[in-house]
């Protein structure tokens, strides 16, 4: 769909705010029970240097886990937690029980 192409283009931008918009706009898909685009853009932005991107990605991952599938969020984290910037990971696991948070922070 057109919306996905637009968000892909924004995620590839050099502009901080366009990248952040791309990530946060996936919330509309999360609300409809779809988290694939959130995960796709999260991977694209995984190595971004800016803290505001880390916060946005972690926030949307947390929302996807909360509103769509906690199991899918955990599968994503199992694959990527060791590569994620610390702030991104902390935002993503914020609602997990303490033992689960410790597990992911030790990766």
mmCIF file of N, CA and C in Angstrom:
data_model
loop_
_atom_site.group_PDB
_atom_site.id
_atom_site.type_symbol
_atom_site.label_atom_id
_atom_site.label_comp_id
_atom_site.label_asym_id
_atom_site.label_seq_id
_atom_site.Cartn_x
_atom_site.Cartn_y
_atom_site.Cartn_z
ATOM 1 N N UNK A 1 0.809 -1.215 0.000
ATOM 2 C CA UNK A 1 0.000 0.000 0.000
ATOM 3 C C UNK A 1 0.846 1.271 0.000
ATOM 4 N N UNK A 2 0.232 2.332 -0.416
ATOM 5 C CA UNK A 2 0.892 3.633 -0.529
ATOM 6 C C UNK A 2 1.464 4.101 0.811
ATOM 7 N N UNK A 3 0.709 3.871 1.902
ATOM 8 C CA UNK A 3 1.151 4.334 3.220
ATOM 9 C C UNK A 3 2.473 3.692 3.622
ATOM 10 N N UNK A 4 2.605 2.413 3.310
ATOM 11 C CA UNK A 4 3.820 1.683 3.677
ATOM 12 C C UNK A 4 5.015 2.219 2.891
ATOM 13 N N UNK A 5 4.814 2.519 1.621
ATOM 14 C CA UNK A 5 5.896 3.087 0.816
ATOM 15 C C UNK A 5 6.334 4.440 1.374
ATOM 16 N N UNK A 6 5.371 5.236 1.787
ATOM 17 C CA UNK A 6 5.686 6.549 2.354
ATOM 18 C C UNK A 6 6.500 6.392 3.643
ATOM 19 N N UNK A 7 6.075 5.485 4.508
ATOM 20 C CA UNK A 7 6.791 5.290 5.773
ATOM 21 C C UNK A 7 8.180 4.712 5.533
ATOM 22 N N UNK A 8 8.319 3.815 4.564
ATOM 23 C CA UNK A 8 9.652 3.298 4.207
ATOM 24 C C UNK A 8 10.563 4.431 3.754
ATOM 25 N N UNK A 9 10.012 5.331 2.935
ATOM 26 C CA UNK A 9 10.791 6.467 2.430
ATOM 27 C C UNK A 9 11.200 7.393 3.580
ATOM 28 N N UNK A 10 10.274 7.667 4.480
ATOM 29 C CA UNK A 10 10.587 8.519 5.629
ATOM 30 C C UNK A 10 11.640 7.868 6.525
ATOM 31 N N UNK A 11 11.540 6.561 6.722
ATOM 32 C CA UNK A 11 12.504 5.849 7.571
ATOM 33 C C UNK A 11 13.909 5.897 6.987
ATOM 34 N N UNK A 12 14.013 6.005 5.675
ATOM 35 C CA UNK A 12 15.314 6.059 5.008
ATOM 36 C C UNK A 12 15.873 7.478 4.907
ATOM 37 N N UNK A 13 15.116 8.460 5.352
ATOM 38 C CA UNK A 13 15.517 9.866 5.272
ATOM 39 C C UNK A 13 16.754 10.148 6.126
ATOM 40 N N UNK A 14 17.422 11.225 5.817
ATOM 41 C CA UNK A 14 18.532 11.688 6.648
ATOM 42 C C UNK A 14 18.013 12.613 7.762
ATOM 43 N N UNK A 15 16.761 13.032 7.635
ATOM 44 C CA UNK A 15 16.161 13.959 8.589
ATOM 45 C C UNK A 15 15.649 13.211 9.823
ATOM 46 N N UNK A 16 16.109 13.618 10.981
ATOM 47 C CA UNK A 16 15.718 13.011 12.251
ATOM 48 C C UNK A 16 14.200 12.930 12.399
ATOM 49 N N UNK A 17 13.524 14.031 12.124
ATOM 50 C CA UNK A 17 12.081 14.101 12.364
ATOM 51 C C UNK A 17 11.309 13.239 11.387
ATOM 52 N N UNK A 18 11.763 13.110 10.170
ATOM 53 C CA UNK A 18 11.090 12.226 9.214
ATOM 54 C C UNK A 18 11.230 10.769 9.643
ATOM 55 N N UNK A 19 12.413 10.392 10.124
ATOM 56 C CA UNK A 19 12.609 9.021 10.615
ATOM 57 C C UNK A 19 11.722 8.759 11.832
ATOM 58 N N UNK A 20 11.663 9.724 12.724
ATOM 59 C CA UNK A 20 10.844 9.568 13.934
ATOM 60 C C UNK A 20 9.364 9.451 13.572
ATOM 61 N N UNK A 21 8.921 10.266 12.629
ATOM 62 C CA UNK A 21 7.527 10.189 12.161
ATOM 63 C C UNK A 21 7.242 8.811 11.577
ATOM 64 N N UNK A 22 8.170 8.283 10.800
ATOM 65 C CA UNK A 22 7.979 6.957 10.200
ATOM 66 C C UNK A 22 7.711 5.914 11.281
ATOM 67 N N UNK A 23 8.497 5.971 12.344
ATOM 68 C CA UNK A 23 8.343 4.978 13.415
ATOM 69 C C UNK A 23 7.037 5.184 14.173
ATOM 70 N N UNK A 24 6.765 6.397 14.576
ATOM 71 C CA UNK A 24 5.578 6.656 15.391
ATOM 72 C C UNK A 24 4.289 6.457 14.588
ATOM 73 N N UNK A 25 4.339 6.681 13.296
ATOM 74 C CA UNK A 25 3.155 6.472 12.454
ATOM 75 C C UNK A 25 2.743 5.001 12.394
ATOM 76 N N UNK A 26 3.654 4.096 12.736
ATOM 77 C CA UNK A 26 3.267 2.679 12.747
ATOM 78 C C UNK A 26 2.253 2.387 13.851
ATOM 79 N N UNK A 27 2.058 3.335 14.768
ATOM 80 C CA UNK A 27 1.068 3.155 15.827
ATOM 81 C C UNK A 27 -0.335 2.954 15.244
ATOM 82 N N UNK A 28 -0.621 3.594 14.116
ATOM 83 C CA UNK A 28 -1.926 3.420 13.466
ATOM 84 C C UNK A 28 -2.133 1.960 13.065
ATOM 85 N N UNK A 29 -1.065 1.297 12.621
ATOM 86 C CA UNK A 29 -1.147 -0.119 12.259
ATOM 87 C C UNK A 29 -1.265 -0.987 13.509
ATOM 88 N N UNK A 30 -0.527 -0.618 14.551
ATOM 89 C CA UNK A 30 -0.593 -1.350 15.816
ATOM 90 C C UNK A 30 -2.027 -1.346 16.335
ATOM 91 N N UNK A 31 -2.681 -0.212 16.254
ATOM 92 C CA UNK A 31 -4.057 -0.113 16.739
ATOM 93 C C UNK A 31 -5.016 -1.008 15.958
ATOM 94 N N UNK A 32 -4.630 -1.379 14.749
ATOM 95 C CA UNK A 32 -5.442 -2.287 13.932
ATOM 96 C C UNK A 32 -4.989 -3.736 14.084
ATOM 97 N N UNK A 33 -4.078 -3.978 15.043
ATOM 98 C CA UNK A 33 -3.636 -5.343 15.306
ATOM 99 C C UNK A 33 -2.514 -5.831 14.407
ATOM 100 N N UNK A 34 -1.812 -4.895 13.761
ATOM 101 C CA UNK A 34 -0.727 -5.268 12.844
ATOM 102 C C UNK A 34 0.591 -4.698 13.350
ATOM 103 N N UNK A 35 1.585 -5.556 13.503
ATOM 104 C CA UNK A 35 2.871 -5.087 14.022
ATOM 105 C C UNK A 35 4.044 -5.315 13.067
ATOM 106 N N UNK A 36 3.797 -5.897 11.913
ATOM 107 C CA UNK A 36 4.885 -6.214 10.978
ATOM 108 C C UNK A 36 5.631 -4.956 10.523
ATOM 109 N N UNK A 37 4.916 -3.896 10.221
ATOM 110 C CA UNK A 37 5.559 -2.659 9.763
ATOM 111 C C UNK A 37 6.382 -2.028 10.889
ATOM 112 N N UNK A 38 5.876 -2.105 12.104
ATOM 113 C CA UNK A 38 6.635 -1.598 13.261
ATOM 114 C C UNK A 38 7.967 -2.325 13.356
ATOM 115 N N UNK A 39 7.940 -3.638 13.237
ATOM 116 C CA UNK A 39 9.169 -4.427 13.325
ATOM 117 C C UNK A 39 10.104 -4.136 12.148
ATOM 118 N N UNK A 40 9.532 -3.988 10.974
ATOM 119 C CA UNK A 40 10.348 -3.706 9.778
ATOM 120 C C UNK A 40 11.087 -2.365 9.919
ATOM 121 N N UNK A 41 10.372 -1.337 10.331
ATOM 122 C CA UNK A 41 10.997 -0.017 10.469
ATOM 123 C C UNK A 41 11.953 0.003 11.662
ATOM 124 N N UNK A 42 11.624 -0.730 12.712
ATOM 125 C CA UNK A 42 12.527 -0.823 13.865
ATOM 126 C C UNK A 42 13.884 -1.373 13.438
ATOM 127 N N UNK A 43 13.875 -2.379 12.585
ATOM 128 C CA UNK A 43 15.143 -2.951 12.097
ATOM 129 C C UNK A 43 15.898 -1.911 11.273
ATOM 130 N N UNK A 44 15.187 -1.174 10.429
ATOM 131 C CA UNK A 44 15.834 -0.140 9.611
ATOM 132 C C UNK A 44 16.498 0.938 10.466
ATOM 133 N N UNK A 45 15.885 1.248 11.602
ATOM 134 C CA UNK A 45 16.375 2.341 12.445
ATOM 135 C C UNK A 45 17.250 1.854 13.604
ATOM 136 N N UNK A 46 17.496 0.565 13.660
ATOM 137 C CA UNK A 46 18.236 -0.050 14.763
ATOM 138 C C UNK A 46 19.591 0.618 15.009
ATOM 139 N N UNK A 47 20.288 0.978 13.958
ATOM 140 C CA UNK A 47 21.640 1.530 14.097
ATOM 141 C C UNK A 47 21.691 3.048 14.052
ATOM 142 N N UNK A 48 20.541 3.685 14.118
ATOM 143 C CA UNK A 48 20.519 5.139 14.116
ATOM 144 C C UNK A 48 21.242 5.654 15.363
ATOM 145 N N UNK A 49 21.909 6.768 15.231
ATOM 146 C CA UNK A 49 22.720 7.311 16.322
ATOM 147 C C UNK A 49 21.943 8.198 17.292
ATOM 148 N N UNK A 50 20.753 8.658 16.900
ATOM 149 C CA UNK A 50 20.055 9.666 17.700
ATOM 150 C C UNK A 50 19.158 9.050 18.773
ATOM 151 N N UNK A 51 19.270 9.578 19.978
ATOM 152 C CA UNK A 51 18.502 9.110 21.128
ATOM 153 C C UNK A 51 16.986 9.224 20.910
ATOM 154 N N UNK A 52 16.533 10.243 20.200
ATOM 155 C CA UNK A 52 15.099 10.397 19.956
ATOM 156 C C UNK A 52 14.556 9.278 19.070
ATOM 157 N N UNK A 53 15.392 8.748 18.206
ATOM 158 C CA UNK A 53 14.985 7.593 17.393
ATOM 159 C C UNK A 53 14.941 6.355 18.278
ATOM 160 N N UNK A 54 15.935 6.188 19.130
ATOM 161 C CA UNK A 54 15.956 5.039 20.044
ATOM 162 C C UNK A 54 14.686 5.015 20.897
ATOM 163 N N UNK A 55 14.296 6.173 21.408
ATOM 164 C CA UNK A 55 13.108 6.262 22.252
ATOM 165 C C UNK A 55 11.847 5.925 21.457
ATOM 166 N N UNK A 56 11.728 6.460 20.250
ATOM 167 C CA UNK A 56 10.541 6.207 19.428
ATOM 168 C C UNK A 56 10.423 4.731 19.062
ATOM 169 N N UNK A 57 11.531 4.112 18.683
ATOM 170 C CA UNK A 57 11.505 2.696 18.304
ATOM 171 C C UNK A 57 11.135 1.833 19.515
ATOM 172 N N UNK A 58 11.767 2.072 20.638
ATOM 173 C CA UNK A 58 11.452 1.308 21.842
ATOM 174 C C UNK A 58 10.005 1.470 22.262
ATOM 175 N N UNK A 59 9.511 2.672 22.167
ATOM 176 C CA UNK A 59 8.126 2.971 22.527
ATOM 177 C C UNK A 59 7.166 2.187 21.638
ATOM 178 N N UNK A 60 7.389 2.202 20.309
ATOM 179 C CA UNK A 60 6.482 1.505 19.400
ATOM 180 C C UNK A 60 6.595 -0.016 19.543
ATOM 181 N N UNK A 61 7.792 -0.512 19.838
ATOM 182 C CA UNK A 61 7.923 -1.949 20.096
ATOM 183 C C UNK A 61 7.125 -2.336 21.337
ATOM 184 N N UNK A 62 7.219 -1.508 22.371
ATOM 185 C CA UNK A 62 6.459 -1.763 23.600
ATOM 186 C C UNK A 62 4.958 -1.754 23.318
ATOM 187 N N UNK A 63 4.505 -0.770 22.528
ATOM 188 C CA UNK A 63 3.080 -0.684 22.191
ATOM 189 C C UNK A 63 2.629 -1.886 21.368
ATOM 190 N N UNK A 64 3.477 -2.330 20.444
ATOM 191 C CA UNK A 64 3.142 -3.505 19.633
ATOM 192 C C UNK A 64 2.997 -4.740 20.521
ATOM 193 N N UNK A 65 3.890 -4.879 21.486
ATOM 194 C CA UNK A 65 3.798 -6.000 22.414
ATOM 195 C C UNK A 65 2.558 -5.930 23.268
ATOM 196 N N UNK A 66 2.200 -4.732 23.660
ATOM 197 C CA UNK A 66 1.046 -4.520 24.537
ATOM 198 C C UNK A 66 -0.275 -4.723 23.794
ATOM 199 N N UNK A 67 -0.368 -4.204 22.571
ATOM 200 C CA UNK A 67 -1.641 -4.179 21.865
ATOM 201 C C UNK A 67 -1.811 -5.272 20.811
ATOM 202 N N UNK A 68 -0.696 -5.861 20.345
ATOM 203 C CA UNK A 68 -0.805 -6.871 19.282
ATOM 204 C C UNK A 68 -0.392 -8.240 19.798
ATOM 205 N N UNK A 69 0.886 -8.394 20.142
ATOM 206 C CA UNK A 69 1.348 -9.717 20.557
ATOM 207 C C UNK A 69 2.628 -9.614 21.381
ATOM 208 N N UNK A 70 2.517 -9.980 22.637
ATOM 209 C CA UNK A 70 3.689 -9.999 23.508
ATOM 210 C C UNK A 70 4.677 -11.062 23.030
ATOM 211 N N UNK A 71 4.161 -12.171 22.540
ATOM 212 C CA UNK A 71 5.034 -13.241 22.042
ATOM 213 C C UNK A 71 5.850 -12.769 20.837
ATOM 214 N N UNK A 72 5.217 -12.016 19.926
ATOM 215 C CA UNK A 72 5.961 -11.499 18.764
ATOM 216 C C UNK A 72 7.010 -10.483 19.205
ATOM 217 N N UNK A 73 6.676 -9.681 20.199
ATOM 218 C CA UNK A 73 7.672 -8.721 20.707
ATOM 219 C C UNK A 73 8.863 -9.482 21.288
ATOM 220 N N UNK A 74 8.594 -10.527 22.047
ATOM 221 C CA UNK A 74 9.684 -11.312 22.636
ATOM 222 C C UNK A 74 10.529 -11.985 21.561
ATOM 223 N N UNK A 75 9.898 -12.483 20.497
ATOM 224 C CA UNK A 75 10.659 -13.090 19.390
ATOM 225 C C UNK A 75 11.559 -12.039 18.734
ATOM 226 N N UNK A 76 11.011 -10.840 18.543
ATOM 227 C CA UNK A 76 11.803 -9.744 17.984
ATOM 228 C C UNK A 76 12.984 -9.434 18.893
ATOM 229 N N UNK A 77 12.720 -9.323 20.190
ATOM 230 C CA UNK A 77 13.786 -9.011 21.143
ATOM 231 C C UNK A 77 14.813 -10.139 21.236
ATOM 232 N N UNK A 78 14.371 -11.381 21.153
ATOM 233 C CA UNK A 78 15.311 -12.503 21.168
ATOM 234 C C UNK A 78 16.301 -12.386 20.014
ATOM 235 N N UNK A 79 15.806 -11.889 18.893
ATOM 236 C CA UNK A 79 16.658 -11.765 17.705
ATOM 237 C C UNK A 79 17.536 -10.510 17.732
ATOM 238 N N UNK A 80 17.002 -9.410 18.270
ATOM 239 C CA UNK A 80 17.681 -8.117 18.120
ATOM 240 C C UNK A 80 18.144 -7.431 19.408
ATOM 241 N N UNK A 81 17.766 -7.919 20.571
ATOM 242 C CA UNK A 81 18.099 -7.201 21.816
ATOM 243 C C UNK A 81 19.590 -6.927 21.946
ATOM 244 N N UNK A 82 20.417 -7.870 21.524
ATOM 245 C CA UNK A 82 21.869 -7.690 21.666
ATOM 246 C C UNK A 82 22.420 -6.610 20.742
ATOM 247 N N UNK A 83 21.637 -6.224 19.707
ATOM 248 C CA UNK A 83 22.078 -5.188 18.761
ATOM 249 C C UNK A 83 21.470 -3.818 19.073
ATOM 250 N N UNK A 84 20.452 -3.810 19.907
ATOM 251 C CA UNK A 84 19.697 -2.576 20.141
ATOM 252 C C UNK A 84 20.447 -1.608 21.058
ATOM 253 N N UNK A 85 20.362 -0.313 20.749
ATOM 254 C CA UNK A 85 20.901 0.670 21.692
ATOM 255 C C UNK A 85 20.172 0.522 23.032
ATOM 256 N N UNK A 86 20.855 0.791 24.096
ATOM 257 C CA UNK A 86 20.328 0.563 25.449
ATOM 258 C C UNK A 86 19.003 1.292 25.691
ATOM 259 N N UNK A 87 18.904 2.542 25.270
ATOM 260 C CA UNK A 87 17.669 3.302 25.478
ATOM 261 C C UNK A 87 16.506 2.638 24.746
ATOM 262 N N UNK A 88 16.730 2.199 23.522
ATOM 263 C CA UNK A 88 15.698 1.539 22.735
ATOM 264 C C UNK A 88 15.206 0.280 23.453
ATOM 265 N N UNK A 89 16.153 -0.511 23.920
ATOM 266 C CA UNK A 89 15.811 -1.745 24.618
ATOM 267 C C UNK A 89 15.049 -1.450 25.911
ATOM 268 N N UNK A 90 15.518 -0.484 26.665
ATOM 269 C CA UNK A 90 14.850 -0.151 27.932
ATOM 270 C C UNK A 90 13.400 0.296 27.709
ATOM 271 N N UNK A 91 13.173 1.095 26.700
ATOM 272 C CA UNK A 91 11.803 1.514 26.392
ATOM 273 C C UNK A 91 10.956 0.307 25.977
ATOM 274 N N UNK A 92 11.523 -0.592 25.188
ATOM 275 C CA UNK A 92 10.777 -1.746 24.687
ATOM 276 C C UNK A 92 10.362 -2.700 25.802
ATOM 277 N N UNK A 93 11.187 -2.839 26.826
ATOM 278 C CA UNK A 93 10.933 -3.832 27.881
ATOM 279 C C UNK A 93 10.353 -3.215 29.158
ATOM 280 N N UNK A 94 10.031 -1.956 29.102
ATOM 281 C CA UNK A 94 9.602 -1.205 30.283
ATOM 282 C C UNK A 94 8.476 -1.885 31.080
ATOM 283 N N UNK A 95 7.533 -2.520 30.415
ATOM 284 C CA UNK A 95 6.382 -3.102 31.096
ATOM 285 C C UNK A 95 6.570 -4.572 31.480
ATOM 286 N N UNK A 96 7.710 -5.143 31.143
ATOM 287 C CA UNK A 96 7.961 -6.546 31.468
ATOM 288 C C UNK A 96 8.226 -6.704 32.966
ATOM 289 N N UNK A 97 7.973 -7.897 33.501
ATOM 290 C CA UNK A 97 8.366 -8.161 34.891
ATOM 291 C C UNK A 97 9.880 -8.004 35.039
ATOM 292 N N UNK A 98 10.324 -7.708 36.244
ATOM 293 C CA UNK A 98 11.741 -7.411 36.489
ATOM 294 C C UNK A 98 12.668 -8.515 36.003
ATOM 295 N N UNK A 99 12.327 -9.763 36.214
ATOM 296 C CA UNK A 99 13.202 -10.860 35.797
ATOM 297 C C UNK A 99 13.356 -10.918 34.277
ATOM 298 N N UNK A 100 12.281 -10.640 33.559
ATOM 299 C CA UNK A 100 12.333 -10.642 32.087
ATOM 300 C C UNK A 100 13.167 -9.462 31.604
ATOM 301 N N UNK A 101 13.000 -8.302 32.254
ATOM 302 C CA UNK A 101 13.827 -7.135 31.898
ATOM 303 C C UNK A 101 15.302 -7.458 32.109
ATOM 304 N N UNK A 102 15.634 -8.066 33.231
ATOM 305 C CA UNK A 102 17.031 -8.434 33.509
ATOM 306 C C UNK A 102 17.574 -9.369 32.437
ATOM 307 N N UNK A 103 16.753 -10.322 32.029
ATOM 308 C CA UNK A 103 17.160 -11.267 30.979
ATOM 309 C C UNK A 103 17.558 -10.517 29.702
ATOM 310 N N UNK A 104 16.687 -9.629 29.234
ATOM 311 C CA UNK A 104 16.982 -8.915 27.984
ATOM 312 C C UNK A 104 18.140 -7.922 28.145
ATOM 313 N N UNK A 105 18.269 -7.316 29.298
ATOM 314 C CA UNK A 105 19.374 -6.376 29.498
ATOM 315 C C UNK A 105 20.719 -7.085 29.591
ATOM 316 N N UNK A 106 20.699 -8.372 29.864
ATOM 317 C CA UNK A 106 21.961 -9.126 29.968
ATOM 318 C C UNK A 106 22.443 -9.637 28.616
ATOM 319 N N UNK A 107 21.667 -9.444 27.565
ATOM 320 C CA UNK A 107 22.023 -9.963 26.227
ATOM 321 C C UNK A 107 23.109 -9.118 25.592
#
